[in-house]
Each structure stands twice: as C-alpha cells, then as structure tokens.
Amino acid sequence: AGGVRGEAEEDDSGPLFVLTPVKILVLVLIALVLVVVILELFVFHQLEPVIKGVLKVAAGLGYWGVVVFFALYTVLLCTSLPVWPLLIGGVATFINLYGMVQGYFLTVAGAFAGDWVGSQVMFFVARFLFSDTLQRAMRRYRNVRLLDKAIERDAIRVLFLLRLSPATPCSVSYVLGASTVTWSDHAITTCGTLLGVLIHAWFGLLAVGVAEG
C-alpha cells in the first residue's frame, strides 16, 4: 500500500505545464509580436524628431503641407518604416490648421496617396530590379508559393482581401512585384488600404480628443 501511495504522490507532482506544438506556436507568435512592437517603438523614438520637424514645416506651408506629408509618408512606406506615428501626428497638425473634419480628410487623402504611390514604387522596384533574387527567395517558402497560386486563380479577390487584412505588412508589394500579379490588378487592389488609413486616422482623431480633453 505504501508503494502505491508513493507512486500516486510521484504522479501528482508531475509538470503542471506541458509544452505542446500548439502552445509553442502561440508562444512564438506572442514573442514575435512583442519583438515587432519593441522595434517599432525604438524606430519611432529615432524618427520622432524628424517627424515633428517635417510636420512643423508642413504646418507653415498651407495646403502644400499635405504634399510634404504625402512625400514623407511614401518614403517611410517604401523603406518599411512605421508610418502610424506620422499619420497620427498628421491628424493633430492638420486638425489644428483646418478644423476637425477638413483636417481629418486631408490627412486621410495624403496618407492614402502615399500608400498607393509607395505600393506602386515597391512593386516596380521588385519587378524590374530584384525580380530574380526575390523569386529565388520566395521558392523557399511554401506559404508564399501557395499565395502565388491563389493569386493566379482569383487575383482581384485575393489581393483585395490581402490589403484589407491588418496583419499584412506594407512591404508585401515587394513580394507581389516578384510574383505573377499584373500591375493593373495590383494598382486596383491597393485601394483596399483605404480602410486601414481611415481607421488609423480615426485613432489619431481620438488621441487628439483625449489630449485636448
């Protein structure tokens, strides 16, 4: 009986947390999200003086300031740097200049134009300068190959859903430029980024309201 009780005690003292493949995957995803957030915050800290300086210049240029905002937004997008600090800062700047409604929509217009133009620049850079290199790299990843096949079957729908997804990185146009996607399909479906721009600009609007309230 003593031996049985001893075995039971050993069983009860087993590990409380067992790592399964699913748990490992969740932990890896959480770690990746934390790394991305930390990197974006670090980059934002480095870019903050530049963004503030550019927005200060833009504020003194009238409506031409929206063009300056658009130009910086496009550069940040093409270099895969975070654009959300500029977007939120743009909302605050243009609302102070033109009022809530006009300031909000001027920011959205500049950001969406930057999204669209920057995406086309990335697409053409990938297609005409780095196509062979990117295609060799893409062949190593099964998910990318599956995405390419899905695009071949229904390009417009797949690309539009890809643009609507908040998980899609802005640099996806580099991958699409090296794929079988036509430029016309890419140009049309890039309009799907408008929803994300509207939402992020709305968050900027809320942040301005909180700061003033």
PDB file of N, CA and C in Angstrom, residues 116-184:
ATOM      1  N   TRP A 116      -0.768  54.414 -51.832  1.00  0.00           N
ATOM      2  CA  TRP A 116      -0.953  53.944 -53.203  1.00  0.00           C
ATOM      3  C   TRP A 116       0.325  54.125 -54.027  1.00  0.00           C
ATOM      4  N   VAL A 117       0.897  55.319 -53.976  1.00  0.00           N
ATOM      5  CA  VAL A 117       2.109  55.588 -54.761  1.00  0.00           C
ATOM      6  C   VAL A 117       3.278  54.739 -54.254  1.00  0.00           C
ATOM      7  N   GLY A 118       3.441  54.667 -52.932  1.00  0.00           N
ATOM      8  CA  GLY A 118       4.523  53.866 -52.374  1.00  0.00           C
ATOM      9  C   GLY A 118       4.411  52.398 -52.747  1.00  0.00           C
ATOM     10  N   SER A 119       3.202  51.874 -52.748  1.00  0.00           N
ATOM     11  CA  SER A 119       2.997  50.466 -53.130  1.00  0.00           C
ATOM     12  C   SER A 119       3.381  50.223 -54.579  1.00  0.00           C
ATOM     13  N   GLN A 120       3.061  51.186 -55.461  1.00  0.00           N
ATOM     14  CA  GLN A 120       3.428  51.018 -56.873  1.00  0.00           C
ATOM     15  C   GLN A 120       4.946  51.103 -57.053  1.00  0.00           C
ATOM     16  N   VAL A 121       5.583  51.991 -56.300  1.00  0.00           N
ATOM     17  CA  VAL A 121       7.046  52.092 -56.369  1.00  0.00           C
ATOM     18  C   VAL A 121       7.683  50.771 -55.955  1.00  0.00           C
ATOM     19  N   MET A 122       7.226  50.203 -54.834  1.00  0.00           N
ATOM     20  CA  MET A 122       7.769  48.927 -54.370  1.00  0.00           C
ATOM     21  C   MET A 122       7.525  47.822 -55.397  1.00  0.00           C
ATOM     22  N   PHE A 123       6.348  47.828 -55.995  1.00  0.00           N
ATOM     23  CA  PHE A 123       6.000  46.813 -56.998  1.00  0.00           C
ATOM     24  C   PHE A 123       6.969  46.880 -58.174  1.00  0.00           C
ATOM     25  N   PHE A 124       7.213  48.076 -58.698  1.00  0.00           N
ATOM     26  CA  PHE A 124       8.083  48.217 -59.875  1.00  0.00           C
ATOM     27  C   PHE A 124       9.549  47.971 -59.532  1.00  0.00           C
ATOM     28  N   VAL A 125       9.972  48.370 -58.340  1.00  0.00           N
ATOM     29  CA  VAL A 125      11.345  48.084 -57.914  1.00  0.00           C
ATOM     30  C   VAL A 125      11.578  46.583 -57.869  1.00  0.00           C
ATOM     31  N   ALA A 126      10.628  45.853 -57.283  1.00  0.00           N
ATOM     32  CA  ALA A 126      10.749  44.394 -57.194  1.00  0.00           C
ATOM     33  C   ALA A 126      10.697  43.748 -58.577  1.00  0.00           C
ATOM     34  N   ARG A 127       9.821  44.240 -59.433  1.00  0.00           N
ATOM     35  CA  ARG A 127       9.635  43.596 -60.740  1.00  0.00           C
ATOM     36  C   ARG A 127      10.810  43.823 -61.683  1.00  0.00           C
ATOM     37  N   PHE A 128      11.366  45.018 -61.673  1.00  0.00           N
ATOM     38  CA  PHE A 128      12.371  45.344 -62.680  1.00  0.00           C
ATOM     39  C   PHE A 128      13.808  45.372 -62.160  1.00  0.00           C
ATOM     40  N   LEU A 129      13.993  45.387 -60.850  1.00  0.00           N
ATOM     41  CA  LEU A 129      15.349  45.441 -60.306  1.00  0.00           C
ATOM     42  C   LEU A 129      15.748  44.179 -59.538  1.00  0.00           C
ATOM     43  N   PHE A 130      14.826  43.616 -58.771  1.00  0.00           N
ATOM     44  CA  PHE A 130      15.188  42.490 -57.907  1.00  0.00           C
ATOM     45  C   PHE A 130      14.309  41.261 -58.130  1.00  0.00           C
ATOM     46  N   SER A 131      13.712  41.142 -59.294  1.00  0.00           N
ATOM     47  CA  SER A 131      12.766  40.062 -59.550  1.00  0.00           C
ATOM     48  C   SER A 131      13.402  38.686 -59.379  1.00  0.00           C
ATOM     49  N   ASP A 132      14.550  38.450 -60.005  1.00  0.00           N
ATOM     50  CA  ASP A 132      15.194  37.131 -59.936  1.00  0.00           C
ATOM     51  C   ASP A 132      15.593  36.778 -58.514  1.00  0.00           C
ATOM     52  N   THR A 133      16.176  37.746 -57.810  1.00  0.00           N
ATOM     53  CA  THR A 133      16.607  37.491 -56.425  1.00  0.00           C
ATOM     54  C   THR A 133      15.420  37.159 -55.530  1.00  0.00           C
ATOM     55  N   LEU A 134      14.341  37.937 -55.648  1.00  0.00           N
ATOM     56  CA  LEU A 134      13.161  37.708 -54.812  1.00  0.00           C
ATOM     57  C   LEU A 134      12.472  36.395 -55.164  1.00  0.00           C
ATOM     58  N   GLN A 135      12.424  36.054 -56.441  1.00  0.00           N
ATOM     59  CA  GLN A 135      11.787  34.798 -56.834  1.00  0.00           C
ATOM     60  C   GLN A 135      12.534  33.597 -56.277  1.00  0.00           C
ATOM     61  N   ARG A 136      13.864  33.662 -56.274  1.00  0.00           N
ATOM     62  CA  ARG A 136      14.645  32.561 -55.690  1.00  0.00           C
ATOM     63  C   ARG A 136      14.374  32.449 -54.191  1.00  0.00           C
ATOM     64  N   ALA A 137      14.276  33.595 -53.526  1.00  0.00           N
ATOM     65  CA  ALA A 137      13.996  33.570 -52.084  1.00  0.00           C
ATOM     66  C   ALA A 137      12.590  33.056 -51.802  1.00  0.00           C
ATOM     67  N   MET A 138      11.618  33.443 -52.652  1.00  0.00           N
ATOM     68  CA  MET A 138      10.226  33.047 -52.440  1.00  0.00           C
ATOM     69  C   MET A 138      10.010  31.557 -52.621  1.00  0.00           C
ATOM     70  N   ARG A 139      10.807  30.910 -53.462  1.00  0.00           N
ATOM     71  CA  ARG A 139      10.640  29.474 -53.690  1.00  0.00           C
ATOM     72  C   ARG A 139      10.925  28.651 -52.443  1.00  0.00           C
ATOM     73  N   ARG A 140      11.631  29.236 -51.497  1.00  0.00           N
ATOM     74  CA  ARG A 140      11.970  28.509 -50.273  1.00  0.00           C
ATOM     75  C   ARG A 140      10.796  28.427 -49.296  1.00  0.00           C
ATOM     76  N   TYR A 141       9.798  29.278 -49.483  1.00  0.00           N
ATOM     77  CA  TYR A 141       8.698  29.370 -48.521  1.00  0.00           C
ATOM     78  C   TYR A 141       7.405  28.846 -49.134  1.00  0.00           C
ATOM     79  N   ARG A 142       6.877  27.806 -48.514  1.00  0.00           N
ATOM     80  CA  ARG A 142       5.672  27.150 -49.044  1.00  0.00           C
ATOM     81  C   ARG A 142       4.471  28.090 -49.027  1.00  0.00           C
ATOM     82  N   ASN A 143       4.329  28.879 -47.965  1.00  0.00           N
ATOM     83  CA  ASN A 143       3.175  29.783 -47.868  1.00  0.00           C
ATOM     84  C   ASN A 143       3.163  30.816 -48.988  1.00  0.00           C
ATOM     85  N   VAL A 144       4.340  31.303 -49.349  1.00  0.00           N
ATOM     86  CA  VAL A 144       4.424  32.284 -50.432  1.00  0.00           C
ATOM     87  C   VAL A 144       4.049  31.637 -51.762  1.00  0.00           C
ATOM     88  N   ARG A 145       4.494  30.392 -51.964  1.00  0.00           N
ATOM     89  CA  ARG A 145       4.139  29.682 -53.204  1.00  0.00           C
ATOM     90  C   ARG A 145       2.639  29.445 -53.278  1.00  0.00           C
ATOM     91  N   LEU A 146       2.023  29.091 -52.140  1.00  0.00           N
ATOM     92  CA  LEU A 146       0.582  28.890 -52.112  1.00  0.00           C
ATOM     93  C   LEU A 146      -0.161  30.194 -52.400  1.00  0.00           C
ATOM     94  N   LEU A 147       0.350  31.302 -51.856  1.00  0.00           N
ATOM     95  CA  LEU A 147      -0.258  32.603 -52.119  1.00  0.00           C
ATOM     96  C   LEU A 147      -0.189  32.938 -53.598  1.00  0.00           C
ATOM     97  N   ASP A 148       0.933  32.651 -54.214  1.00  0.00           N
ATOM     98  CA  ASP A 148       1.097  32.934 -55.646  1.00  0.00           C
ATOM     99  C   ASP A 148       0.102  32.128 -56.473  1.00  0.00           C
ATOM    100  N   LYS A 149      -0.102  30.859 -56.098  1.00  0.00           N
ATOM    101  CA  LYS A 149      -1.073  30.028 -56.827  1.00  0.00           C
ATOM    102  C   LYS A 149      -2.494  30.538 -56.630  1.00  0.00           C
ATOM    103  N   ALA A 150      -2.811  30.968 -55.407  1.00  0.00           N
ATOM    104  CA  ALA A 150      -4.153  31.513 -55.146  1.00  0.00           C
ATOM    105  C   ALA A 150      -4.380  32.778 -55.955  1.00  0.00           C
ATOM    106  N   ILE A 151      -3.349  33.586 -56.090  1.00  0.00           N
ATOM    107  CA  ILE A 151      -3.457  34.813 -56.877  1.00  0.00           C
ATOM    108  C   ILE A 151      -3.693  34.497 -58.343  1.00  0.00           C
ATOM    109  N   GLU A 152      -3.051  33.461 -58.850  1.00  0.00           N
ATOM    110  CA  GLU A 152      -3.247  33.071 -60.251  1.00  0.00           C
ATOM    111  C   GLU A 152      -4.698  32.691 -60.520  1.00  0.00           C
ATOM    112  N   ARG A 153      -5.368  32.093 -59.517  1.00  0.00           N
ATOM    113  CA  ARG A 153      -6.759  31.652 -59.708  1.00  0.00           C
ATOM    114  C   ARG A 153      -7.752  32.810 -59.614  1.00  0.00           C
ATOM    115  N   ASP A 154      -7.541  33.714 -58.659  1.00  0.00           N
ATOM    116  CA  ASP A 154      -8.508  34.806 -58.446  1.00  0.00           C
ATOM    117  C   ASP A 154      -7.758  36.010 -57.887  1.00  0.00           C
ATOM    118  N   ALA A 155      -7.037  36.710 -58.742  1.00  0.00           N
ATOM    119  CA  ALA A 155      -6.107  37.745 -58.303  1.00  0.00           C
ATOM    120  C   ALA A 155      -6.813  38.885 -57.567  1.00  0.00           C
ATOM    121  N   ILE A 156      -7.864  39.426 -58.167  1.00  0.00           N
ATOM    122  CA  ILE A 156      -8.509  40.600 -57.585  1.00  0.00           C
ATOM    123  C   ILE A 156      -9.010  40.316 -56.175  1.00  0.00           C
ATOM    124  N   ARG A 157      -9.728  39.213 -56.000  1.00  0.00           N
ATOM    125  CA  ARG A 157     -10.309  38.904 -54.690  1.00  0.00           C
ATOM    126  C   ARG A 157      -9.216  38.663 -53.643  1.00  0.00           C
ATOM    127  N   VAL A 158      -8.216  37.850 -53.998  1.00  0.00           N
ATOM    128  CA  VAL A 158      -7.161  37.517 -53.039  1.00  0.00           C
ATOM    129  C   VAL A 158      -6.369  38.767 -52.658  1.00  0.00           C
ATOM    130  N   LEU A 159      -6.019  39.581 -53.639  1.00  0.00           N
ATOM    131  CA  LEU A 159      -5.231  40.782 -53.358  1.00  0.00           C
ATOM    132  C   LEU A 159      -6.024  41.801 -52.536  1.00  0.00           C
ATOM    133  N   PHE A 160      -7.305  41.925 -52.839  1.00  0.00           N
ATOM    134  CA  PHE A 160      -8.119  42.879 -52.095  1.00  0.00           C
ATOM    135  C   PHE A 160      -8.250  42.449 -50.636  1.00  0.00           C
ATOM    136  N   LEU A 161      -8.467  41.153 -50.413  1.00  0.00           N
ATOM    137  CA  LEU A 161      -8.536  40.655 -49.031  1.00  0.00           C
ATOM    138  C   LEU A 161      -7.201  40.820 -48.329  1.00  0.00           C
ATOM    139  N   LEU A 162      -6.127  40.652 -49.082  1.00  0.00           N
ATOM    140  CA  LEU A 162      -4.787  40.823 -48.518  1.00  0.00           C
ATOM    141  C   LEU A 162      -4.590  42.266 -48.055  1.00  0.00           C
ATOM    142  N   ARG A 163      -5.072  43.211 -48.833  1.00  0.00           N
ATOM    143  CA  ARG A 163      -4.937  44.624 -48.481  1.00  0.00           C
ATOM    144  C   ARG A 163      -5.824  45.000 -47.294  1.00  0.00           C
ATOM    145  N   LEU A 164      -6.956  44.342 -47.163  1.00  0.00           N
ATOM    146  CA  LEU A 164      -7.858  44.646 -46.053  1.00  0.00           C
ATOM    147  C   LEU A 164      -7.357  44.105 -44.723  1.00  0.00           C
ATOM    148  N   SER A 165      -6.504  43.071 -44.771  1.00  0.00           N
ATOM    149  CA  SER A 165      -6.043  42.435 -43.546  1.00  0.00           C
ATOM    150  C   SER A 165      -5.063  43.344 -42.801  1.00  0.00           C
ATOM    151  N   PRO A 166      -5.293  43.591 -41.509  1.00  0.00           N
ATOM    152  CA  PRO A 166      -4.367  44.428 -40.735  1.00  0.00           C
ATOM    153  C   PRO A 166      -3.035  43.739 -40.481  1.00  0.00           C
ATOM    154  N   ALA A 167      -2.988  42.417 -40.696  1.00  0.00           N
ATOM    155  CA  ALA A 167      -1.747  41.674 -40.468  1.00  0.00           C
ATOM    156  C   ALA A 167      -0.796  41.743 -41.660  1.00  0.00           C
ATOM    157  N   THR A 168      -1.262  42.272 -42.791  1.00  0.00           N
ATOM    158  CA  THR A 168      -0.426  42.325 -43.984  1.00  0.00           C
ATOM    159  C   THR A 168       0.573  43.467 -43.871  1.00  0.00           C
ATOM    160  N   PRO A 169       1.873  43.177 -43.960  1.00  0.00           N
ATOM    161  CA  PRO A 169       2.858  44.263 -43.882  1.00  0.00           C
ATOM    162  C   PRO A 169       2.816  45.138 -45.126  1.00  0.00           C
ATOM    163  N   CYS A 170       3.202  46.394 -44.975  1.00  0.00           N
ATOM    164  CA  CYS A 170       3.161  47.312 -46.114  1.00  0.00           C
ATOM    165  C   CYS A 170       4.140  46.893 -47.203  1.00  0.00           C
ATOM    166  N   SER A 171       5.195  46.178 -46.830  1.00  0.00           N
ATOM    167  CA  SER A 171       6.207  45.768 -47.809  1.00  0.00           C
ATOM    168  C   SER A 171       5.773  44.578 -48.657  1.00  0.00           C
ATOM    169  N   VAL A 172       4.513  44.135 -48.536  1.00  0.00           N
ATOM    170  CA  VAL A 172       4.043  42.996 -49.324  1.00  0.00           C
ATOM    171  C   VAL A 172       4.131  43.297 -50.822  1.00  0.00           C
ATOM    172  N   SER A 173       4.139  44.568 -51.215  1.00  0.00           N
ATOM    173  CA  SER A 173       4.229  44.913 -52.629  1.00  0.00           C
ATOM    174  C   SER A 173       5.555  44.463 -53.234  1.00  0.00           C
ATOM    175  N   TYR A 174       6.608  44.352 -52.420  1.00  0.00           N
ATOM    176  CA  TYR A 174       7.865  43.820 -52.925  1.00  0.00           C
ATOM    177  C   TYR A 174       7.696  42.362 -53.342  1.00  0.00           C
ATOM    178  N   VAL A 175       6.958  41.611 -52.535  1.00  0.00           N
ATOM    179  CA  VAL A 175       6.695  40.205 -52.852  1.00  0.00           C
ATOM    180  C   VAL A 175       5.797  40.103 -54.076  1.00  0.00           C
ATOM    181  N   LEU A 176       4.766  40.937 -54.122  1.00  0.00           N
ATOM    182  CA  LEU A 176       3.832  40.882 -55.244  1.00  0.00           C
ATOM    183  C   LEU A 176       4.500  41.285 -56.552  1.00  0.00           C
ATOM    184  N   GLY A 177       5.471  42.184 -56.478  1.00  0.00           N
ATOM    185  CA  GLY A 177       6.183  42.589 -57.681  1.00  0.00           C
ATOM    186  C   GLY A 177       6.985  41.463 -58.295  1.00  0.00           C
ATOM    187  N   ALA A 178       7.407  40.515 -57.470  1.00  0.00           N
ATOM    188  CA  ALA A 178       8.178  39.380 -57.970  1.00  0.00           C
ATOM    189  C   ALA A 178       7.295  38.176 -58.289  1.00  0.00           C
ATOM    190  N   SER A 179       5.992  38.334 -58.103  1.00  0.00           N
ATOM    191  CA  SER A 179       5.057  37.229 -58.359  1.00  0.00           C
ATOM    192  C   SER A 179       4.452  37.371 -59.755  1.00  0.00           C
ATOM    193  N   THR A 180       3.385  36.602 -60.002  1.00  0.00           N
ATOM    194  CA  THR A 180       2.727  36.639 -61.306  1.00  0.00           C
ATOM    195  C   THR A 180       1.643  37.720 -61.401  1.00  0.00           C
ATOM    196  N   VAL A 181       1.514  38.537 -60.367  1.00  0.00           N
ATOM    197  CA  VAL A 181       0.481  39.574 -60.341  1.00  0.00           C
ATOM    198  C   VAL A 181       0.733  40.600 -61.446  1.00  0.00           C
ATOM    199  N   THR A 182      -0.327  40.998 -62.148  1.00  0.00           N
ATOM    200  CA  THR A 182      -0.198  42.072 -63.134  1.00  0.00           C
ATOM    201  C   THR A 182      -0.250  43.418 -62.420  1.00  0.00           C
ATOM    202  N   TRP A 183       0.344  44.438 -63.062  1.00  0.00           N
ATOM    203  CA  TRP A 183       0.352  45.740 -62.418  1.00  0.00           C
ATOM    204  C   TRP A 183      -1.065  46.298 -62.268  1.00  0.00           C
ATOM    205  N   SER A 184      -1.925  46.074 -63.257  1.00  0.00           N
ATOM    206  CA  SER A 184      -3.286  46.616 -63.183  1.00  0.00           C
ATOM    207  C   SER A 184      -4.039  46.035 -61.987  1.00  0.00           C
TER     208      SER A 184
END
